[in-house]
Short mmCIF file of C-alpha atoms in Angstrom, two decimals:
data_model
loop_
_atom_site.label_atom_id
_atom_site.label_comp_id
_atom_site.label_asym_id
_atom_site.label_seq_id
_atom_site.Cartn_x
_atom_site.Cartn_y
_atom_site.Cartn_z
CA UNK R 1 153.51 164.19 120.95
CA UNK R 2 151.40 165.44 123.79
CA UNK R 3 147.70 164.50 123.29
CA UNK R 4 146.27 166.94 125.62
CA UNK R 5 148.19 169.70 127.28
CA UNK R 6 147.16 170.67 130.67
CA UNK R 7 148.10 174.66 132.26
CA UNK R 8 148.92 175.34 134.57
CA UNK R 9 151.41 173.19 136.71
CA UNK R 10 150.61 174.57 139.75
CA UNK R 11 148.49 177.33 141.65
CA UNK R 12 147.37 178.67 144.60
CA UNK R 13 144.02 180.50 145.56
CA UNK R 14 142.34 181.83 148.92
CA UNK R 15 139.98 180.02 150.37
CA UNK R 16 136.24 181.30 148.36
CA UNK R 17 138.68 181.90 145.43
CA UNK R 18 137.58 180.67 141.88
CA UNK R 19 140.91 178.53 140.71
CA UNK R 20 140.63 178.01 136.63
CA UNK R 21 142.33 174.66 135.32
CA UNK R 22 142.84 174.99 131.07
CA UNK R 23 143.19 171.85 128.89
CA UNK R 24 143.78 171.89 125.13
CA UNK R 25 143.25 169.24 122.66
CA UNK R 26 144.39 168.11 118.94
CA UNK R 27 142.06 165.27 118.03
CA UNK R 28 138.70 166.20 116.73
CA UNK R 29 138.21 162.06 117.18
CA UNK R 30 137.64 162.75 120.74
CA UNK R 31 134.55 162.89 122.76
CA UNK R 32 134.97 162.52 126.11
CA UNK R 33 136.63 164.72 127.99
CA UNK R 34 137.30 163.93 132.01
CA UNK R 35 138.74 165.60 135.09
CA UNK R 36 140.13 163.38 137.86
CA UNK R 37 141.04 164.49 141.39
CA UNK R 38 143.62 163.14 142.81
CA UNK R 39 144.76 163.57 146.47
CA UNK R 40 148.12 162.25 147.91
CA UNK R 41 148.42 158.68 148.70
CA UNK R 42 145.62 157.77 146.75
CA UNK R 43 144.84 157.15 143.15
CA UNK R 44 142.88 159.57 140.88
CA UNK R 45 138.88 159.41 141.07
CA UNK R 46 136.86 160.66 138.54
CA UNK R 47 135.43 164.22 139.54
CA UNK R 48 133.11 165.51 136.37
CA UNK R 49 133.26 164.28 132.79
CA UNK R 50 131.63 166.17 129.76
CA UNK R 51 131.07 165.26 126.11
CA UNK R 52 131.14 168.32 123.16
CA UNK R 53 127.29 168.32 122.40
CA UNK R 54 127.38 170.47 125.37
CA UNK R 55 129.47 173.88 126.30
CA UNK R 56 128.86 173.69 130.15
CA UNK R 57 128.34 171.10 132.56
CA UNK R 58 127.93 171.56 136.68
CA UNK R 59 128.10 169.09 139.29
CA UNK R 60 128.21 171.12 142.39
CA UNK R 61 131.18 173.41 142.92
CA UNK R 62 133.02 172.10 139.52
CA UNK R 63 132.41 173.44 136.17
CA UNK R 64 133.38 172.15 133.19
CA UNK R 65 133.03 174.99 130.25
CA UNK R 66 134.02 173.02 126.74
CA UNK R 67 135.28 175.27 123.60
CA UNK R 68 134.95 172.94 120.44
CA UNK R 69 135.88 174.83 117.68
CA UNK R 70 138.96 175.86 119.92
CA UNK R 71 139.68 172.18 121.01
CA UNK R 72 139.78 173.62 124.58
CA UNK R 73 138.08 173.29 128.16
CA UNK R 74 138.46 173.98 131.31
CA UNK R 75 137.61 173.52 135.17
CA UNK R 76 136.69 176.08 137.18
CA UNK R 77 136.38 175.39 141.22
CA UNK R 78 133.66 178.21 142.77
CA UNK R 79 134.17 179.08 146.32
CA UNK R 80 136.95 176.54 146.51
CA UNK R 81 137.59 175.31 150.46
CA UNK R 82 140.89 173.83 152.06
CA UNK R 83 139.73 170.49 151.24
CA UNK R 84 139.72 171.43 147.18
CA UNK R 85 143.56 170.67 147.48
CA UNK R 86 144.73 168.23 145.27
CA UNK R 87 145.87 167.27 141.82
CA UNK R 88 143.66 167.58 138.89
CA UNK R 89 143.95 165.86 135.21
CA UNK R 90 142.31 166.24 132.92
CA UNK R 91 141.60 163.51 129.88
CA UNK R 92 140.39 163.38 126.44
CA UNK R 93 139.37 159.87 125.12
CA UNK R 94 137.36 158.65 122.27
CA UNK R 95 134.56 156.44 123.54
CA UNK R 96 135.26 153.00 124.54
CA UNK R 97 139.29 153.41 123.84
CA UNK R 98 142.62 154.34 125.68
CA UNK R 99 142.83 158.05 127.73
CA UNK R 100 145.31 160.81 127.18
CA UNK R 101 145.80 162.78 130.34
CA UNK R 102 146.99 165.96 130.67
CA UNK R 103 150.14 166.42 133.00
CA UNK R 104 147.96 167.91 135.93
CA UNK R 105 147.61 170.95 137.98
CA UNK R 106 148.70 170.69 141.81
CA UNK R 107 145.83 173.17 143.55
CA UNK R 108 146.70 174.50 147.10
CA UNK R 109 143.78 176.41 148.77
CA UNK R 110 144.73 178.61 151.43
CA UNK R 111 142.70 178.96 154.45
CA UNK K 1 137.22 146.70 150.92
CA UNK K 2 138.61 148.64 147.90
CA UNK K 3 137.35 147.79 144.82
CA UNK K 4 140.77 147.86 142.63
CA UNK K 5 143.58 146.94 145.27
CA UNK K 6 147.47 146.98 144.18
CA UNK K 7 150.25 144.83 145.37
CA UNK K 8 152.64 145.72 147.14
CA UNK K 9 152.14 149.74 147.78
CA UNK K 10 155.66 150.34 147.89
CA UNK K 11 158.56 148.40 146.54
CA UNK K 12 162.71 149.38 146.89
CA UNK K 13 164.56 147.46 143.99
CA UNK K 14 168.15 147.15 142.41
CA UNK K 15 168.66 147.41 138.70
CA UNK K 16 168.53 144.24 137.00
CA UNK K 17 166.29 142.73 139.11
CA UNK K 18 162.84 141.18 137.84
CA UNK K 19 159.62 142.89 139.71
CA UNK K 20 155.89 142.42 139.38
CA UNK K 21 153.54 144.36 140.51
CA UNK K 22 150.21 142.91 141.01
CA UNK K 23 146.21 144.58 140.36
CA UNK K 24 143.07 143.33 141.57
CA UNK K 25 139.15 144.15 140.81
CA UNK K 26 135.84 143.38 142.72
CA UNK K 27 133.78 145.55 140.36
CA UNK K 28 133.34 142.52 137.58
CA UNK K 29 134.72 145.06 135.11
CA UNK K 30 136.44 143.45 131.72
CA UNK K 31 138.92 146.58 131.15
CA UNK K 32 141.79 147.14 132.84
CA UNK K 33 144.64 149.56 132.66
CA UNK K 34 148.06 150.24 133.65
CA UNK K 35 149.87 153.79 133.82
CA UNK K 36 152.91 155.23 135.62
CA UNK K 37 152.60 158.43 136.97
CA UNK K 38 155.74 161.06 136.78
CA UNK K 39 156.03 164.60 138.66
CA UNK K 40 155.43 166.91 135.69
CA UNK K 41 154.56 164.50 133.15
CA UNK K 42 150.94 163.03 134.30
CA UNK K 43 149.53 159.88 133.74
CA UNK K 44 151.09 157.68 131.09
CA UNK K 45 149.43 154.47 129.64
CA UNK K 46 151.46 151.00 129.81
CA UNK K 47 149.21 148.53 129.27
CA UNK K 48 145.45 147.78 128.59
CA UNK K 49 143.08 144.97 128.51
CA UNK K 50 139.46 144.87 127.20
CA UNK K 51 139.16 140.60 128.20
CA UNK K 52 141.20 138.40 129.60
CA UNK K 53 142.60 137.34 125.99
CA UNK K 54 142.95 141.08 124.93
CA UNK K 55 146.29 142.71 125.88
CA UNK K 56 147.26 146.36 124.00
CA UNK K 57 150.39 148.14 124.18
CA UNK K 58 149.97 151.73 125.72
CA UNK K 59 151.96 154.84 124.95
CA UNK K 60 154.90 153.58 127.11
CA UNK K 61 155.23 149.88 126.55
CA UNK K 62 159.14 149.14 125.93
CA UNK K 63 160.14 147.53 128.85
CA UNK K 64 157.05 146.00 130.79
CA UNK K 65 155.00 143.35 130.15
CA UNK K 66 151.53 142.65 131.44
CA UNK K 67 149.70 139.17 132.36
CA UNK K 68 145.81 138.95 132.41
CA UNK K 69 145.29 135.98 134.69
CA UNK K 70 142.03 136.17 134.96
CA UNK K 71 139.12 138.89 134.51
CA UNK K 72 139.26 140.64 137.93
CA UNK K 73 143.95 140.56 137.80
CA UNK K 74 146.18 141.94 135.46
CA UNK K 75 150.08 142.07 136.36
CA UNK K 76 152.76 144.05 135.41
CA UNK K 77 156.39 142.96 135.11
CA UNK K 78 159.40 144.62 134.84
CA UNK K 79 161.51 142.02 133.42
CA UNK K 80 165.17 143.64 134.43
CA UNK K 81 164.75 146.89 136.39
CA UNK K 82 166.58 150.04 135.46
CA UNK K 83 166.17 153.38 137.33
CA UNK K 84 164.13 155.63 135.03
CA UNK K 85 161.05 153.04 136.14
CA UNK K 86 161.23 154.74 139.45
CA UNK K 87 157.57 156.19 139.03
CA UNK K 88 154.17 155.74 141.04
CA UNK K 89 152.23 152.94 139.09
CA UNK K 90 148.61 152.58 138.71
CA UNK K 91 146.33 150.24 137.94
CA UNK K 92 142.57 150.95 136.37
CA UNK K 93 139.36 149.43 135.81
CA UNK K 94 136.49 150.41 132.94
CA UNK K 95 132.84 148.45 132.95
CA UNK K 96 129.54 149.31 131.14
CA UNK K 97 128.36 150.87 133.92
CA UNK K 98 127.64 153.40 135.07
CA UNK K 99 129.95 153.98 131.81
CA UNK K 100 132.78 152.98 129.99
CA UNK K 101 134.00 155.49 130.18
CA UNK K 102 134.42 155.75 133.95
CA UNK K 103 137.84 154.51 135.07
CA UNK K 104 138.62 153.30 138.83
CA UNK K 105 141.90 153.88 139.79
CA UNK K 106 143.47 151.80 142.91
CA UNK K 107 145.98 153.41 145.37
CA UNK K 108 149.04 153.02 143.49
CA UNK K 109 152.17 151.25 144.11
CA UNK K 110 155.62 153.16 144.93
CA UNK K 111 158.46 151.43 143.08
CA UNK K 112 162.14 152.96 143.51
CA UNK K 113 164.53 151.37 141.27
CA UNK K 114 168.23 151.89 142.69
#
């Protein structure tokens, strides 16, 4: 059974366009909750992590907006460039102990 | 230099045959990790290590096994090959800082099983 279920498999936005990336969770055990970036030919690097005593967290362009009582959150991309294009997982993990990624999201930005 | 480097990067096998794939770390971390990653399916645990005399069975065990030489390599073996092992394989390290949380991935290895 799927620990975390990622949507959607792929997508493609204009360049400046606000791409959304969902995730949706079962265990209420978990409490840290990742997104990786992953570009081809290289292995995944952590982009922006949050943990569910907070609903929003920003680190630049990337926004992580957590839903508890739904079990769900999401990243959201603002004025995403070219150079946004990549894969994204995202991860659910109780602290200290193994990840569950989602299946990721392949993001194309368009010029 | 990379932190977490992988060896080799890409590897062309026959089924049967007995591969190893090897991981190393400069960041001093004590956790390591292995996954395979399939189109569609994401990243899928293997194999993890907290010390060098801790070894856990991931989601996706049956058919590897891991070494922990020592606490900056971990190896994993495919004992006899078969073709659904075609994947891209990574290997991971966790420390205390900046968290534990935080996993470094290295750049993968390419294994084709034929």
């Amino acid at each position: 059974q799927q620990q975390v279920k990622q949507s959607p498999q792929s997508l493609i936005v204009q360049k400046g366009g606000i791409p959304i990336i969902n995730c949706a969770y079962e265990n209420t055990a978990f409490d840290y909750f990742p997104w990786y970036q992953q570009f081809p030919g290289k292995g995944p690097a952590l982009l922006i992590a949050i943990r569910p005593d907070v609903s929003e967290k920003k680190e630049g362009r990337f926004t992580i907006s957590f839903n508890k009582s739904a079990k769900q959150f999401s990243l959201h991309i603002m004025d995403s460039q070219p150079g946004d294009s990549a894969t994204y997982f995202c991860a659910a993990s109780k602290t200290g102990n193994q990840f569950y990624f989602g299946t990721g999201t392949s993001l194309t930005v368009i010029p | 230099d990379a932190d977490v480097t992988q060896t080799p990067r890409n590897r062309i096998t026959k089924t049967g045959k007995r591969i190893m794939l090897e991981c190393s770390q400069t960041k001093g971390h004590d956790r390591m990790y292995w996954y395979r990653q399939d189109p569609g399916l994401g990243l899928r645990l293997i194999y993890y290590s907290f010390d060098v005399k801790d070894i856990n069975k991931g989601e996706i065990s049956d058919g590897y096994s891991v070494s922990r030489q020592a606490q900056a390599k971990f190896s994993l073996s495919l004992e006899s090959a078969i073709p659904n092992q075609t994947a891209l394989y990574f290997c991971a390290t966790s420390g205390t800082y900046p968290s534990p949380d935080t996993q470094y991935f290295g750049p993968g290895t390419r294994l084709t099983v034929l």
